[in-house]
Short mmCIF file of C-alpha atoms and ligand atoms in Angstrom, two decimals:
data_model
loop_
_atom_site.label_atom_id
_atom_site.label_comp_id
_atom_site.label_asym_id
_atom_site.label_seq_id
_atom_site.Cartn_x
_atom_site.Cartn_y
_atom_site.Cartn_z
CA UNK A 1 -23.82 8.46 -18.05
CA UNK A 2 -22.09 8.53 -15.00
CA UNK A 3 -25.32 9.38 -12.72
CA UNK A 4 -27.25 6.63 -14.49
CA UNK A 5 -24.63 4.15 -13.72
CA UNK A 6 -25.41 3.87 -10.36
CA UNK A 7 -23.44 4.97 -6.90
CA UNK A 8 -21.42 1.80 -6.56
CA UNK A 9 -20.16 2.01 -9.65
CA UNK A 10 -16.58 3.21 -10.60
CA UNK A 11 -16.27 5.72 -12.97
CA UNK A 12 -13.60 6.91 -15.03
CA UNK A 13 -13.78 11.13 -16.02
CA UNK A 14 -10.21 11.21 -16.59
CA UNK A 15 -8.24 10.18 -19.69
CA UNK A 16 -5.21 9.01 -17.75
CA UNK A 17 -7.29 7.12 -15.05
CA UNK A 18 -8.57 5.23 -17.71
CA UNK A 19 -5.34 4.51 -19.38
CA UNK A 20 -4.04 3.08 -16.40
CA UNK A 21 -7.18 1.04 -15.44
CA UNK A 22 -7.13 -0.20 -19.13
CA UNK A 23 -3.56 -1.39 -18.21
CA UNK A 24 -4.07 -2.82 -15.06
CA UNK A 25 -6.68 -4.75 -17.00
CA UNK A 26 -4.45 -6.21 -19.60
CA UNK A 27 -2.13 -7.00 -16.60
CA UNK A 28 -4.94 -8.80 -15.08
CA UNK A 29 -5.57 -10.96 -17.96
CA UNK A 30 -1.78 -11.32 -19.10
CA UNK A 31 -1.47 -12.37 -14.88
CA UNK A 32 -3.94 -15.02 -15.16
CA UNK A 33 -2.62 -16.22 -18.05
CA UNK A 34 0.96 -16.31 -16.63
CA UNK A 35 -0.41 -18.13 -13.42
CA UNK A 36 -1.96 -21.09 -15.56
CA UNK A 37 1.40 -20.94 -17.66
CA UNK A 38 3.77 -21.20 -14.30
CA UNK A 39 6.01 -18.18 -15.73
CA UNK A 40 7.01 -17.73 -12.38
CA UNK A 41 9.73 -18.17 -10.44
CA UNK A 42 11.30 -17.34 -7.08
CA UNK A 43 14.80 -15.57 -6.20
CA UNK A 44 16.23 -16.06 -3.02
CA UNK A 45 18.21 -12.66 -1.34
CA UNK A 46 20.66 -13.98 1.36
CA UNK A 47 19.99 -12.22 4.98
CA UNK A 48 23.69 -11.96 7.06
CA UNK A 49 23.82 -12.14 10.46
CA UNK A 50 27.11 -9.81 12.27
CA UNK A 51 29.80 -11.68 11.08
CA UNK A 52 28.48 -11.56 7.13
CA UNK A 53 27.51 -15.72 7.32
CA UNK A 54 24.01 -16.62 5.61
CA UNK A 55 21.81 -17.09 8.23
CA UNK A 56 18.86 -17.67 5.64
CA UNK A 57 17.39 -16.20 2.61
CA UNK A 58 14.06 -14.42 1.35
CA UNK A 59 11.94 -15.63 -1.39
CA UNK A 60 11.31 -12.88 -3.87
CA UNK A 61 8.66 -13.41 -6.42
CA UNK A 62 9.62 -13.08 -10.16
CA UNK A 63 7.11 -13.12 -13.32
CA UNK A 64 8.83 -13.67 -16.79
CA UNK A 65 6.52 -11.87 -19.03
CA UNK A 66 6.69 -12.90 -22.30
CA UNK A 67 7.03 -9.47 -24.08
CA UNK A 68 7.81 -6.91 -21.54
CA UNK A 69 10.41 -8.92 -19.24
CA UNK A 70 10.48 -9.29 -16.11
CA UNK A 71 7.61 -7.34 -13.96
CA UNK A 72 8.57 -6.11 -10.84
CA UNK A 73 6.53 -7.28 -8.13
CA UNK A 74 5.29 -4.11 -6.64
CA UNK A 75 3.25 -3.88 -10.43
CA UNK A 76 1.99 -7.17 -10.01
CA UNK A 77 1.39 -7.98 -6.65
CA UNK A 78 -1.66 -5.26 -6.04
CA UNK A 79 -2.88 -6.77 -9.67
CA UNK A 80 -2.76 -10.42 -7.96
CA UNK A 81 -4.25 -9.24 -4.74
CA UNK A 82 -7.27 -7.62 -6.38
CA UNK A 83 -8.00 -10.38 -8.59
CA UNK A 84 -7.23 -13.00 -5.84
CA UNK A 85 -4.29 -14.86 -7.81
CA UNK A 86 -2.49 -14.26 -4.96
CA UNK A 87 -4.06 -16.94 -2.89
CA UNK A 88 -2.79 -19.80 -5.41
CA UNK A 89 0.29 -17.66 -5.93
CA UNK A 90 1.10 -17.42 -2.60
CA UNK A 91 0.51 -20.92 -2.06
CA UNK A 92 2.89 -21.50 -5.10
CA UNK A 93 5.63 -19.82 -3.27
CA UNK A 94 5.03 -21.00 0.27
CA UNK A 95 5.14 -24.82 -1.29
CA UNK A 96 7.91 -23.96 -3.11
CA UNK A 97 9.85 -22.27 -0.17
CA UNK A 98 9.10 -25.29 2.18
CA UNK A 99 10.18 -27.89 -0.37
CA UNK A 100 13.67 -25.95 -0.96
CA UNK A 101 13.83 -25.93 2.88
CA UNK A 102 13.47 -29.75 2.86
CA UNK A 103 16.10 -30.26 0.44
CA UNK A 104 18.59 -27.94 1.86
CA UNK A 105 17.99 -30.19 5.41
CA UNK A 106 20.11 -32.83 4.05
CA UNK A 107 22.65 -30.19 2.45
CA UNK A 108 25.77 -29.13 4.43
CA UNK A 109 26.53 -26.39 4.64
CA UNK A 110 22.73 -25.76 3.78
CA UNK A 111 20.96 -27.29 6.26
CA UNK A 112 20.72 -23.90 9.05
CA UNK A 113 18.71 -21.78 6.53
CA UNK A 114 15.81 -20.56 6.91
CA UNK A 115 13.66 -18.79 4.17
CA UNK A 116 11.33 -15.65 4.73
CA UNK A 117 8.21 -15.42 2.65
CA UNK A 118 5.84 -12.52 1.91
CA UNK A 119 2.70 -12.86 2.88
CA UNK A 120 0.31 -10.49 1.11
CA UNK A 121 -2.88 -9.19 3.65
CA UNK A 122 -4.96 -10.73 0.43
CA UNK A 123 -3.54 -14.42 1.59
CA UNK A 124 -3.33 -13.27 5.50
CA UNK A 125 -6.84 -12.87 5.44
CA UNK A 126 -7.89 -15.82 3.66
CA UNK A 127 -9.74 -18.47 5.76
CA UNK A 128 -7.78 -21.41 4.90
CA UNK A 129 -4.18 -19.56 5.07
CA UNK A 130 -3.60 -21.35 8.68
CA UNK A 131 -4.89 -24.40 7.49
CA UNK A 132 -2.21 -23.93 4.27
CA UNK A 133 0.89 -22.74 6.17
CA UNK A 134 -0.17 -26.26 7.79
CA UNK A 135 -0.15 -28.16 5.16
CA UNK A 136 2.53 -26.49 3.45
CA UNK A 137 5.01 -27.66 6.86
CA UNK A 138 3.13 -31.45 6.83
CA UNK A 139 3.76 -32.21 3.58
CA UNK A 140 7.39 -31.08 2.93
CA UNK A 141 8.23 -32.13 6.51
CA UNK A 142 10.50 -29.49 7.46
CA UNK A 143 11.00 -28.37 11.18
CA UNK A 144 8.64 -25.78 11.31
CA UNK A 145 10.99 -22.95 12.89
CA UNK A 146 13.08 -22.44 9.48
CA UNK A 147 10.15 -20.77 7.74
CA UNK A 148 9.65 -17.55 8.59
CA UNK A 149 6.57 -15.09 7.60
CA UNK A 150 6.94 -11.91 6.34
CA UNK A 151 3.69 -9.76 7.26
CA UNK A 152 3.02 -6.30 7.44
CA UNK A 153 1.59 -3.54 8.98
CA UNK A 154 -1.55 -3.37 6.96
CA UNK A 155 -3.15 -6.13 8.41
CA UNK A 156 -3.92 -4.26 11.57
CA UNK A 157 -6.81 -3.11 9.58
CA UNK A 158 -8.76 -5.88 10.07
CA UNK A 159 -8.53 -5.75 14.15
CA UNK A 160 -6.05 -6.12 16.65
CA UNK A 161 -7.92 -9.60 17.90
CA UNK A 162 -8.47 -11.34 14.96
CA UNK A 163 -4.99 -10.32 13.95
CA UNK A 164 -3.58 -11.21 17.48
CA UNK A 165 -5.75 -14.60 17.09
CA UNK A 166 -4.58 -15.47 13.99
CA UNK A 167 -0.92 -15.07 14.31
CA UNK A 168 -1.39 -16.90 17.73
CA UNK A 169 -2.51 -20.03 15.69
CA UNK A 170 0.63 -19.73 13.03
CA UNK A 171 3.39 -19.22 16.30
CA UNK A 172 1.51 -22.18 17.79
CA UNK A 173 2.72 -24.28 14.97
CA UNK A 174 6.44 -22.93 15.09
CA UNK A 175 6.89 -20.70 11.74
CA UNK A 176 8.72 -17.55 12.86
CA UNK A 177 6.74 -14.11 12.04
CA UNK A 178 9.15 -11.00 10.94
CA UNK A 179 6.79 -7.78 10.21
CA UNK A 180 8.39 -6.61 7.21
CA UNK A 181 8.99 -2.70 6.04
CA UNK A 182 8.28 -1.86 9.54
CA UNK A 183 8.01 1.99 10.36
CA UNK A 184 6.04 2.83 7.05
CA UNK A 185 2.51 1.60 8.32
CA UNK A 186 0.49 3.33 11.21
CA UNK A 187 0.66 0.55 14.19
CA UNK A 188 0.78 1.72 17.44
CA UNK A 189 2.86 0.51 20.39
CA UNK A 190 0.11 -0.89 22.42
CA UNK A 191 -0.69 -3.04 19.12
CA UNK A 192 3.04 -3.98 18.49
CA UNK A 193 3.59 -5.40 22.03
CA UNK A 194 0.15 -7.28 21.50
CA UNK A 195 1.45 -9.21 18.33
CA UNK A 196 3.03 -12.48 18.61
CA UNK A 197 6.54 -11.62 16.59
CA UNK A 198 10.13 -12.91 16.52
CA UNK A 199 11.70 -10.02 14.14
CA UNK A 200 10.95 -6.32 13.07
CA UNK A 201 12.38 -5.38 9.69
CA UNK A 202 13.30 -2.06 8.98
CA UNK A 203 12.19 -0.83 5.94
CA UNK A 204 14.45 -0.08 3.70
CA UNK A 205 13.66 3.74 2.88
CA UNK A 206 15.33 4.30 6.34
CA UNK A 207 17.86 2.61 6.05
CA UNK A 208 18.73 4.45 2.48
CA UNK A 209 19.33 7.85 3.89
CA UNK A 210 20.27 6.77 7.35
CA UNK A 211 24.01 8.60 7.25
CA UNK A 212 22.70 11.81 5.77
CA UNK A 213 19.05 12.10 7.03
CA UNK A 214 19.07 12.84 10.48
CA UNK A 215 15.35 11.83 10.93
CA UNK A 216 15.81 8.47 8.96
CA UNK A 217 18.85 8.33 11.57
CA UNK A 218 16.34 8.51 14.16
CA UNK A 219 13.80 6.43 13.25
CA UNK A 220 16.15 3.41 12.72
CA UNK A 221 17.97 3.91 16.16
CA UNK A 222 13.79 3.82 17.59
CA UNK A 223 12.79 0.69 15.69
CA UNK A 224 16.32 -1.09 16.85
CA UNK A 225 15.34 0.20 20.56
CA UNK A 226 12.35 -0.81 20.47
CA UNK A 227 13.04 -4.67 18.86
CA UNK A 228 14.89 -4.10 22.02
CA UNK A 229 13.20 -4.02 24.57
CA UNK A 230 10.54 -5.91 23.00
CA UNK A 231 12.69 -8.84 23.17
CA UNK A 232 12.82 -9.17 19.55
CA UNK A 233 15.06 -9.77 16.80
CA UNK A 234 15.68 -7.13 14.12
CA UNK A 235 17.24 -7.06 10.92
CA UNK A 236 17.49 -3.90 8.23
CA UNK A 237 16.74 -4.30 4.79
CA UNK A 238 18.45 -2.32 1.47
CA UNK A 239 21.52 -2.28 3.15
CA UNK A 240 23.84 -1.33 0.21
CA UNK A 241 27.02 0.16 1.68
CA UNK A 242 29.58 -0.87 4.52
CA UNK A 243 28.79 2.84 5.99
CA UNK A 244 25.49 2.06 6.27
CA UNK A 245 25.89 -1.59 7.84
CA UNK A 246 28.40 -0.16 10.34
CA UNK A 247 26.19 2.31 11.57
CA UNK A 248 23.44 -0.05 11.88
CA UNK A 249 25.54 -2.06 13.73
CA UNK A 250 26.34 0.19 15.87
CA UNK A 251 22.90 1.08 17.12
CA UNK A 252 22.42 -2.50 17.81
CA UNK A 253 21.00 -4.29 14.99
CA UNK A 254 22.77 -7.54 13.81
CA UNK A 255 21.27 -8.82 10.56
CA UNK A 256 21.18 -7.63 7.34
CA UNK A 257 19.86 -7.87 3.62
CA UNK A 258 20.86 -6.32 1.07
CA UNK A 259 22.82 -5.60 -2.60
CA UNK A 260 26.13 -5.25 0.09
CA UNK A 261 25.91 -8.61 0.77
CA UNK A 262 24.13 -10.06 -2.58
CA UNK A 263 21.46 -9.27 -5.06
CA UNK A 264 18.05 -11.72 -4.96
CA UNK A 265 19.18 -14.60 -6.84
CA UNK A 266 18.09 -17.47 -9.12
CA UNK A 267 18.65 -20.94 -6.77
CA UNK A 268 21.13 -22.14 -8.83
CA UNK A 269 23.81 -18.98 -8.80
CA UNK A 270 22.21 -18.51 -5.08
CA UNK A 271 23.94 -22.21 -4.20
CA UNK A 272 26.88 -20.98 -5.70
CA UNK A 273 27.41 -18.31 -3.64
CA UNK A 274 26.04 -20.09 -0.75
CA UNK A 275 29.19 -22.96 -1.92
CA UNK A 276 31.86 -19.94 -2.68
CA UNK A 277 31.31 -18.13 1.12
CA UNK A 278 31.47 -21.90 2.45
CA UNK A 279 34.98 -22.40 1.00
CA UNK A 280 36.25 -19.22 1.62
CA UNK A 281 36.16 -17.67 -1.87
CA UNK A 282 34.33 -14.34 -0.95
CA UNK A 283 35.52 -11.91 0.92
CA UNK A 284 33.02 -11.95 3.97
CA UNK A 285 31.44 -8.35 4.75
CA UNK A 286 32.40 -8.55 8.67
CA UNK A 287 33.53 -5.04 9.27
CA UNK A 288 32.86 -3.66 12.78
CA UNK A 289 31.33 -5.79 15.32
P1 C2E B 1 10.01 -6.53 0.45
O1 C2E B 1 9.43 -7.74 1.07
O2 C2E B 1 10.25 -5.36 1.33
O3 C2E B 1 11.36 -7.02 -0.23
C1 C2E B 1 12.55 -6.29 -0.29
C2 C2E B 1 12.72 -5.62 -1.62
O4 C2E B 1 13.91 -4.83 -1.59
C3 C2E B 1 12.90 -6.58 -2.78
O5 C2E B 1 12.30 -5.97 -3.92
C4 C2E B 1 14.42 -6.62 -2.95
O6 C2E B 1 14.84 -7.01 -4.24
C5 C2E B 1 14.76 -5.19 -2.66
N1 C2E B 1 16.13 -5.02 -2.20
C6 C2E B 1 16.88 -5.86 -1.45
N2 C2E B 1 18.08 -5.35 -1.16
C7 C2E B 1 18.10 -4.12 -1.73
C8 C2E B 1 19.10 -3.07 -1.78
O7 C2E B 1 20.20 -3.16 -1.22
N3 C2E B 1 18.76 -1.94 -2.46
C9 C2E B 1 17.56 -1.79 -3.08
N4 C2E B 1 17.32 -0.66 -3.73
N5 C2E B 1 16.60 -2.76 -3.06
C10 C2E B 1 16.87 -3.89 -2.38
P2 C2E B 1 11.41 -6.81 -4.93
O8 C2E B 1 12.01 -8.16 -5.12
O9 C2E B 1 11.20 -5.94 -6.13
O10 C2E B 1 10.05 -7.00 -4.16
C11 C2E B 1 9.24 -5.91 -3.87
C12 C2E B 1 8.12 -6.26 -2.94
O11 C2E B 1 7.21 -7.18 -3.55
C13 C2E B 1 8.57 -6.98 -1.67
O12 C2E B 1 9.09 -6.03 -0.76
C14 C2E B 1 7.30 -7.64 -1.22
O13 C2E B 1 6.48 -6.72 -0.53
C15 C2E B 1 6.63 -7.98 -2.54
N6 C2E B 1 6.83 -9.40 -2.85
C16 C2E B 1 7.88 -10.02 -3.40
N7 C2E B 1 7.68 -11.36 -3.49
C17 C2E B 1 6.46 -11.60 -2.93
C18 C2E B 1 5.67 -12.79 -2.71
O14 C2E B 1 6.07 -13.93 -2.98
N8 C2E B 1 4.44 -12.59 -2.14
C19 C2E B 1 3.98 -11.36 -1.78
N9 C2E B 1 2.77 -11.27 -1.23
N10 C2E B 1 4.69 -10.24 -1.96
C20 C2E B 1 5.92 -10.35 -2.54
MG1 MG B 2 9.76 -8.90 2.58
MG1 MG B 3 10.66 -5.47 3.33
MG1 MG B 4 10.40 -2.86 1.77
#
């Protein structure tokens, strides 16, 4: 059967390969179904610059599945990516992010936030995702600077030039580009000084083991040299203890994200805590400076 079905064909031999592909497949359907339904929603994870003040947030994708719960992204997102609901997704969320921005502009207390979104290399690649980030700033009319891209590593695969070309167009409009869970891809030097960037983000498996892992150690203290001398601003994600922030800090990186600071939260309890630092009511994570 399989040799009859042709050389392009997939074929499943094993029983567990086909369990999971039979999964992936309800997922698919149960994802389409959710997209037409709108049982999404977005959390918002506050990033702190040195002295523990919001200096923005991150917009974290959340699907409210109607009998398993809430799906963590990383199962859904190569689901959505594959069956391309991640372009209207992702337009979903980068709407959604920009309109939040707008209304935060007239918020003190508010109105300095920016908000990082994801960018999947699905949407990146898309030929109208210029044209959409665009629109996206037009119609909400927020200053362009306050939204911030989170791409990654992967979309080196598709050239340095069109990348370089392509990220060219989006700085050109003024949206800020952060290349997220940097250190886990492949890019070399010569391509990272080619790329038009504001921020590196360390990923946060680093960052997890950086006080007891002496390589982890060593690969954060490169990326923070290297946002360095690259002129570039760099922030460290998964940051979950005040050891781990200080020693961070220490090697020179000045923004954070992470459970320390707060967990990705709904808007509403995210204003709240955004209202409770403002007056004083938490205790801000300043530490060592
Ligand atoms: P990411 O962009 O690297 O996001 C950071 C992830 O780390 C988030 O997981 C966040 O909840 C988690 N995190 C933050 N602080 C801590 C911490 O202190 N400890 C630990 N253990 N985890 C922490 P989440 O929300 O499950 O998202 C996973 C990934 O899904 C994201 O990784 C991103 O790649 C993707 N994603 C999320 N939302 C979107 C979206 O709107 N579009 C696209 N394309 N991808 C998205
Ligand atoms: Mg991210
Ligand atoms: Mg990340
Ligand atoms: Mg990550």
């Amino acid at each position: 059967q399989a040799k009859s079905a042709g050389r392009n064909t997939v074929c499943f031999f094993d029983p567990e390969m086909q369990a999971v592909a039979t999964a992936n497949a309800t997922l698919a359907a149960d994802l389409r179904q959710a997209w037409r339904e709108r049982q999404f929603q977005i959390d918002y994870q506050p990033q702190v610059g040195p002295d523990g003040r919001m200096t923005g947030v991150e917009a974290l994708l959340r699907w409210q599945h109607l009998q398993r719960g809430v799906v963590p992204p990383e199962q859904f997102i190569p689901i959505a990516e594959e069956t391309s609901l991640i372009i209207p997704i992702g337009r979903w969320v980068l709407d959604t992010a920009c309109a939040q921005l707008k209304a935060w502009e007239n918020q003190p207390g508010r109105d300095h936030l920016s908000i990082a979104v994801n960018v999947s290399v699905r949407q990146f690649r898309h030929p109208e995702f210029v044209d959409e980030v665009m629109s996206a700033i037009k119609e909400s009319g927020i200053a362009p600077h306050k939204l911030k891209l989170e791409l990654t590593e992967s979309l080196l695969a598709d050239g340095i030039e069109v990348t370089v070309a392509k990220m060219g167009n989006l700085k050109a409009m003024g949206v800020a580009l952060s290349l997220d869970d940097f250190g886990m891809g492949y890019s070399s030097l010569s391509y990272l000084k080619r790329l038009p960037l504001d921020q590196l983000k360390i990923d946060r498996e680093f960052v997890k083991d950086v006080l007891t892992d002496a390589n982890d150690a060593a690969i954060a203290r490169t990326i923070i040299g290297l946002a360095q001398s690259l002129h570039l601003e760099v922030i460290a994600e998964g940051v979950e203890t005040e050891a781990q922030r200080d020693f961070l800090a220490r090697q020179g990186c000045h923004a954070f994200q992470g459970y320390l600071f707060c967990r990705p939260l709904p808007l509403q309890r995210l204003e709240a805590f955004i209202d409770a630092q403002l007056s004083g009511q938490l205790e801000i994570q300043s530490g060592t400076i």
